[in-house]
């Protein structure tokens, strides 16, 4: 059984990425054959600064390793180092109804904002389907925002299998942990790189503190009792504090004379404790570019070997005589 997932290198990883997705990537290494990649093709529709894209890509490999992905157990690769995914996207585009892509949230959101989406954004769910189907993935650990993309992937796989009369593509299941499906950001909406409301576990200590201090709270005075169930600081604290610690903070809220500033300081402390060892590992990895390069090269070579086998099979089934050289 295979687990596969990817993250776009659009900026520093945040605790929403970790609790919503990457922690599951790490746990699944125990039971599954794992493929985890950096989805760099997926950033191109936003015209990111090329130098920043390159830097963020390297950073995310280091993040993956520091957070617990093990290159001995997981194939860690770069999407664009397996160009067969672009070929599969083209092949599948011929059986993908326009309507299916027109219903995608990413496309509809742009239209609703009066923007003129480019073709890359329009076909983004199809590229994602190809990422998944190329590797016969059984489970795909993601946050809730990716649910629709998994449904689209299944639709495309079923359509292809029906049209060509064979179970060519495996139907993948999303793996969404409801308890952390949507980690809130500092402003209370979903934490996301694109909303500028993130808490980044690998940010320098000063910046991390600033992000935590910027969590929006209401105007209740320090002395007054507060409702812990309505506070974002508590919601975030629950992600990594143990039961006793959470109960203590909740009791402090209810008792009064405990300000949001106190809660934020405690959140900061707990966060540094939780991510401390990973921050140290991350720091060491930044000094070892050779190792990171090796991980990415070896992983991408392995992933590509799997991809080539699959694409040959797909082309053959479609009647394409693409295999006359290099068996
Ligand atoms: P962002 O929204 O910050 O750009 P990505 O789209 O790159 O994040 O997400 C990478 C992975 O992390 C996806 O599986 C996504 O569902 C998950 N994820 C992102 N933000 C959150 C969040 N706030 N809560 C839970 N999971 C999240
Ligand atoms: N679209 C995903 C995101 O925005 C990233 C992604 C690309 C992905 N291809 C994937 C996730 C394949 C899981 C499987 O977060």
XYZ file of C-alpha atoms and ligand atoms in Angstrom:
369
model
C 0.000 0.000 0.000
C 1.323 3.405 -0.932
C 0.924 6.818 0.691
C 1.688 9.914 -1.376
C 1.423 13.631 -0.774
C 3.045 16.926 -1.688
C 3.454 20.492 -0.517
C 3.867 23.551 -2.717
C 7.121 25.455 -2.084
C 5.415 28.828 -1.795
C 6.906 29.843 1.570
C 8.047 28.662 4.981
C 6.073 25.732 6.348
C 3.674 26.510 9.173
C 2.043 24.585 11.970
C -1.127 24.157 9.866
C 0.937 22.240 7.303
C 2.518 20.208 10.064
C -0.547 19.195 12.072
C -2.870 19.042 9.044
C -0.582 17.031 6.795
C 3.112 16.451 7.506
C 2.717 14.782 10.895
C 0.554 12.186 9.127
C 3.238 11.790 6.413
C 5.688 10.893 9.166
C 3.370 8.456 10.952
C 2.436 6.681 7.740
C 6.074 5.720 7.247
C 5.465 2.969 9.804
C 2.941 1.131 7.667
C 3.080 2.334 4.083
C 5.452 2.642 1.208
C 5.698 6.427 1.121
C 6.195 8.961 -1.654
C 6.429 12.607 -0.588
C 7.295 15.395 -2.943
C 7.743 19.110 -3.346
C 5.093 20.355 -5.747
C 7.141 22.957 -7.614
C 5.245 22.768 -10.947
C 2.156 23.751 -8.960
C 3.631 27.138 -8.040
C 4.149 28.276 -11.633
C 0.605 29.534 -12.159
C 1.243 32.228 -9.539
C 4.450 33.535 -11.174
C 6.532 33.308 -8.024
C 9.924 34.978 -8.105
C 12.211 32.265 -9.606
C 15.051 32.805 -7.094
C 12.602 32.558 -4.209
C 11.063 29.400 -5.675
C 14.504 27.755 -5.831
C 15.334 28.754 -2.263
C 11.993 27.634 -0.857
C 12.297 24.296 -2.641
C 15.618 23.541 -0.897
C 14.193 24.768 2.391
C 11.240 22.405 2.212
C 13.478 19.380 1.707
C 15.280 20.362 4.920
C 11.917 20.942 6.625
C 10.666 17.493 5.572
C 13.798 15.845 6.983
C 13.787 17.854 10.207
C 10.109 17.042 10.792
C 10.817 13.324 10.600
C 10.663 12.127 7.014
C 13.292 9.454 6.627
C 14.876 9.058 3.182
C 15.534 5.396 3.964
C 11.822 4.771 4.320
C 10.269 7.465 2.124
C 10.917 8.434 -1.448
C 11.395 12.196 -1.151
C 11.391 13.845 -4.552
C 10.931 16.977 -6.606
C 7.890 17.039 -8.872
C 9.704 18.679 -11.789
C 12.476 16.057 -11.674
C 9.860 13.564 -12.882
C 8.610 15.281 -16.037
C 6.415 12.261 -16.886
C 3.820 13.895 -14.646
C 3.387 16.602 -17.276
C 2.966 13.939 -19.942
C 0.310 12.173 -17.896
C -1.458 15.497 -17.384
C -1.660 15.878 -21.148
C -2.851 12.315 -21.690
C -5.544 12.645 -19.028
C -6.652 16.051 -20.304
C -8.249 14.227 -23.197
C -10.732 12.427 -21.006
C -11.260 15.232 -18.477
C -14.502 17.175 -18.978
C -14.119 20.967 -18.856
C -17.066 21.067 -16.450
C -15.172 19.048 -13.864
C -12.395 21.647 -13.771
C -14.825 24.566 -13.946
C -16.326 23.368 -10.673
C -12.957 23.361 -8.853
C -12.795 25.798 -5.900
C -9.428 27.200 -6.941
C -10.810 28.202 -10.354
C -14.203 29.384 -9.069
C -12.528 31.573 -6.428
C -10.520 33.395 -9.075
C -13.566 33.920 -11.263
C -15.568 35.169 -8.248
C -12.825 37.742 -7.608
C -13.163 38.966 -11.183
C -9.692 37.668 -12.104
C -8.693 36.046 -15.379
C -7.144 32.710 -14.365
C -4.387 31.282 -16.534
C -4.555 27.807 -18.034
C -2.141 26.461 -15.406
C -4.549 27.377 -12.636
C -7.481 25.943 -14.572
C -5.761 22.581 -15.023
C -4.197 22.570 -11.547
C -6.542 19.827 -10.219
C -5.641 17.712 -13.243
C -1.916 18.081 -12.553
C -2.634 17.077 -8.975
C -4.620 14.040 -10.187
C -1.607 13.070 -12.291
C 0.702 13.426 -9.272
C -1.439 10.901 -7.455
C -2.346 8.479 -10.246
C 1.154 8.240 -11.702
C 2.317 6.453 -8.557
C -0.730 4.217 -7.918
C -1.263 5.931 -4.581
C -3.710 4.298 -2.183
C -3.884 7.005 0.474
C -3.223 10.717 0.260
C -2.756 12.497 3.618
C -3.933 16.114 3.258
C -5.825 18.893 5.021
C -9.532 19.376 4.427
C -9.006 22.046 1.755
C -7.757 19.336 -0.603
C -10.845 17.132 -0.351
C -12.349 18.313 -3.624
C -9.096 17.681 -5.470
C -9.174 14.073 -4.329
C -12.757 13.717 -5.569
C -11.717 15.109 -8.942
C -8.796 12.657 -9.020
C -11.102 9.732 -8.384
C -13.525 10.937 -11.085
C -10.737 11.133 -13.638
C -9.348 7.723 -12.694
C -12.787 6.101 -12.950
C -13.459 7.730 -16.290
C -10.167 6.485 -17.711
C -10.652 2.983 -16.353
C -14.141 2.869 -17.842
C -13.116 4.220 -21.210
C -10.168 1.869 -21.632
C -11.845 -1.075 -19.943
C -9.126 -1.885 -17.465
C -8.253 -1.008 -13.867
C -5.289 1.041 -15.041
C -5.463 3.597 -12.248
C -5.822 2.918 -8.533
C -8.578 4.919 -6.851
C -6.942 6.897 -4.029
C -8.531 7.683 -0.662
C -7.893 10.988 1.089
C -6.649 10.746 4.649
C -8.003 13.753 6.515
C -7.759 13.897 10.293
C -10.898 15.713 11.384
C -9.370 16.979 14.656
C -6.736 18.997 12.780
C -8.443 19.315 9.408
C -8.331 23.113 9.630
C -5.725 24.693 11.905
C -6.686 28.342 12.524
C -4.266 31.152 11.728
C -3.368 34.171 13.860
C -6.485 35.974 12.575
C -8.828 33.049 13.187
C -9.327 32.044 9.528
C -7.601 28.945 8.117
C -3.854 29.240 8.564
C -2.378 29.697 5.107
C 0.756 31.088 3.502
C -1.465 33.104 1.201
C -3.309 34.843 4.066
C -0.152 35.980 5.917
C -1.533 34.566 9.182
C 0.944 31.775 9.797
C 3.032 30.563 12.707
C 6.172 29.031 11.244
C 7.862 26.427 13.402
C 11.244 27.042 11.770
C 11.136 30.848 11.834
C 13.935 32.574 13.785
C 12.997 32.841 17.484
C 12.209 36.572 17.294
C 9.927 36.220 14.293
C 8.182 33.228 15.832
C 7.421 35.252 18.948
C 6.089 38.106 16.848
C 3.782 35.731 14.982
C 2.439 34.330 18.253
C 1.961 37.780 19.784
C -0.052 38.808 16.707
C -2.795 36.235 17.404
C -6.041 38.166 17.447
C -7.959 38.084 20.742
C -10.943 40.072 22.001
C -10.842 43.123 24.286
C -11.674 41.367 27.586
C -9.565 42.891 30.368
C -6.797 40.999 32.135
C -8.837 40.722 35.353
C -12.038 39.385 33.806
C -12.752 35.657 33.421
C -12.579 34.426 29.819
C -14.134 31.658 27.773
C -11.340 29.302 26.657
C -13.575 27.724 24.014
C -13.766 31.011 22.132
C -10.047 31.743 22.094
C -7.675 31.071 19.268
C -4.657 30.883 21.581
C -6.239 27.942 23.412
C -7.221 26.266 20.135
C -3.586 26.396 18.999
C -2.245 25.362 22.419
C -4.375 22.201 22.225
C -2.395 21.073 19.193
C 0.699 20.253 21.193
C 0.138 20.716 24.932
C -0.865 17.659 26.950
C -4.251 17.275 28.665
C -3.072 18.549 32.059
C -1.493 21.637 30.532
C -4.646 22.401 28.536
C -6.835 21.939 31.629
C -4.553 24.328 33.565
C -4.807 27.005 30.888
C -8.583 26.604 30.680
C -8.848 26.952 34.470
C -6.739 30.118 34.337
C -9.034 31.568 31.679
C -12.139 30.893 33.754
C -10.593 32.217 36.980
C -9.656 35.641 35.601
C -6.491 37.658 36.331
C -4.906 35.784 33.459
C -4.418 37.850 30.331
C -4.146 36.835 26.690
C -0.507 37.935 26.912
C 0.119 35.272 29.568
C -1.531 32.630 27.409
C 0.549 33.658 24.409
C 3.769 33.421 26.415
C 2.807 29.913 27.483
C 1.937 29.005 23.886
C 5.351 30.281 22.798
C 7.122 28.241 25.460
C 5.202 25.059 24.629
C 5.773 25.527 20.925
C 9.524 25.913 21.368
C 9.570 22.841 23.586
C 7.594 20.760 21.081
C 9.545 21.833 18.014
C 12.896 22.332 19.812
C 14.581 19.110 18.653
C 13.250 19.592 15.123
C 14.524 23.176 15.057
C 17.977 21.925 16.031
C 17.946 19.272 13.339
C 16.766 21.847 10.801
C 19.644 24.129 11.743
C 22.170 21.336 11.267
C 20.666 20.415 7.900
C 21.066 23.937 6.531
C 24.820 23.396 6.898
C 24.670 20.198 4.851
C 23.505 21.037 1.355
C 25.339 17.992 -0.039
C 23.141 15.650 1.964
C 19.972 17.463 0.930
C 20.992 17.309 -2.726
C 21.679 13.601 -2.400
C 18.278 12.938 -0.811
C 16.488 14.791 -3.576
C 18.475 13.181 -6.382
C 18.101 9.651 -5.098
C 14.434 10.087 -4.294
C 13.663 11.656 -7.655
C 15.513 8.885 -9.499
C 13.463 6.263 -7.647
C 10.207 8.096 -8.233
C 11.004 8.525 -11.894
C 11.646 4.803 -12.370
C 8.156 4.087 -10.979
C 6.630 6.835 -13.111
C 8.199 5.631 -16.344
C 6.792 2.132 -15.876
C 3.327 3.549 -15.330
C 3.389 5.989 -18.214
C 4.498 3.231 -20.602
C 1.567 1.122 -19.512
C -0.870 4.013 -19.945
C 0.431 4.897 -23.410
C 0.228 1.317 -24.555
C -3.371 1.015 -23.397
C -4.204 4.218 -25.252
C -2.725 2.787 -28.442
C 0.339 5.007 -28.555
C 3.404 3.320 -30.027
C 5.745 5.190 -27.744
C 7.913 2.351 -26.636
C 10.072 1.422 -29.612
C 13.234 2.564 -27.889
C 14.516 1.932 -24.384
C 12.576 -1.014 -22.975
P -1.011 26.926 2.309
O -2.508 27.041 2.399
O -0.344 27.563 3.463
O -0.465 27.404 0.971
P -0.535 24.318 1.242
O -1.683 24.521 0.315
O 0.841 24.301 0.680
O -0.644 25.398 2.403
O -0.782 22.991 2.073
C 0.086 21.893 2.243
C -0.648 20.828 3.050
O -0.956 21.336 4.349
C -1.997 20.419 2.439
O -2.214 19.055 2.653
C -2.987 21.245 3.194
O -4.272 20.669 3.219
C -2.365 21.282 4.586
N -2.760 22.510 5.272
C -2.449 23.782 4.912
N -2.979 24.683 5.775
C -3.637 23.954 6.712
C -4.393 24.299 7.872
N -4.551 25.557 8.239
N -4.946 23.305 8.590
C -4.785 22.004 8.230
N -4.070 21.605 7.156
C -3.511 22.560 6.392
N -2.503 20.920 -4.010
C -1.809 20.588 -2.800
C -1.830 21.834 -1.873
O -2.136 22.910 -2.289
C -0.386 20.183 -3.061
C -0.348 18.965 -3.922
C -0.006 18.912 -5.232
C -0.677 17.632 -3.530
N -0.090 17.632 -5.716
C -0.499 16.831 -4.686
C -1.108 17.056 -2.344
C -0.749 15.462 -4.671
C -1.365 15.681 -2.327
C -1.180 14.896 -3.472
O -1.539 21.692 -0.729
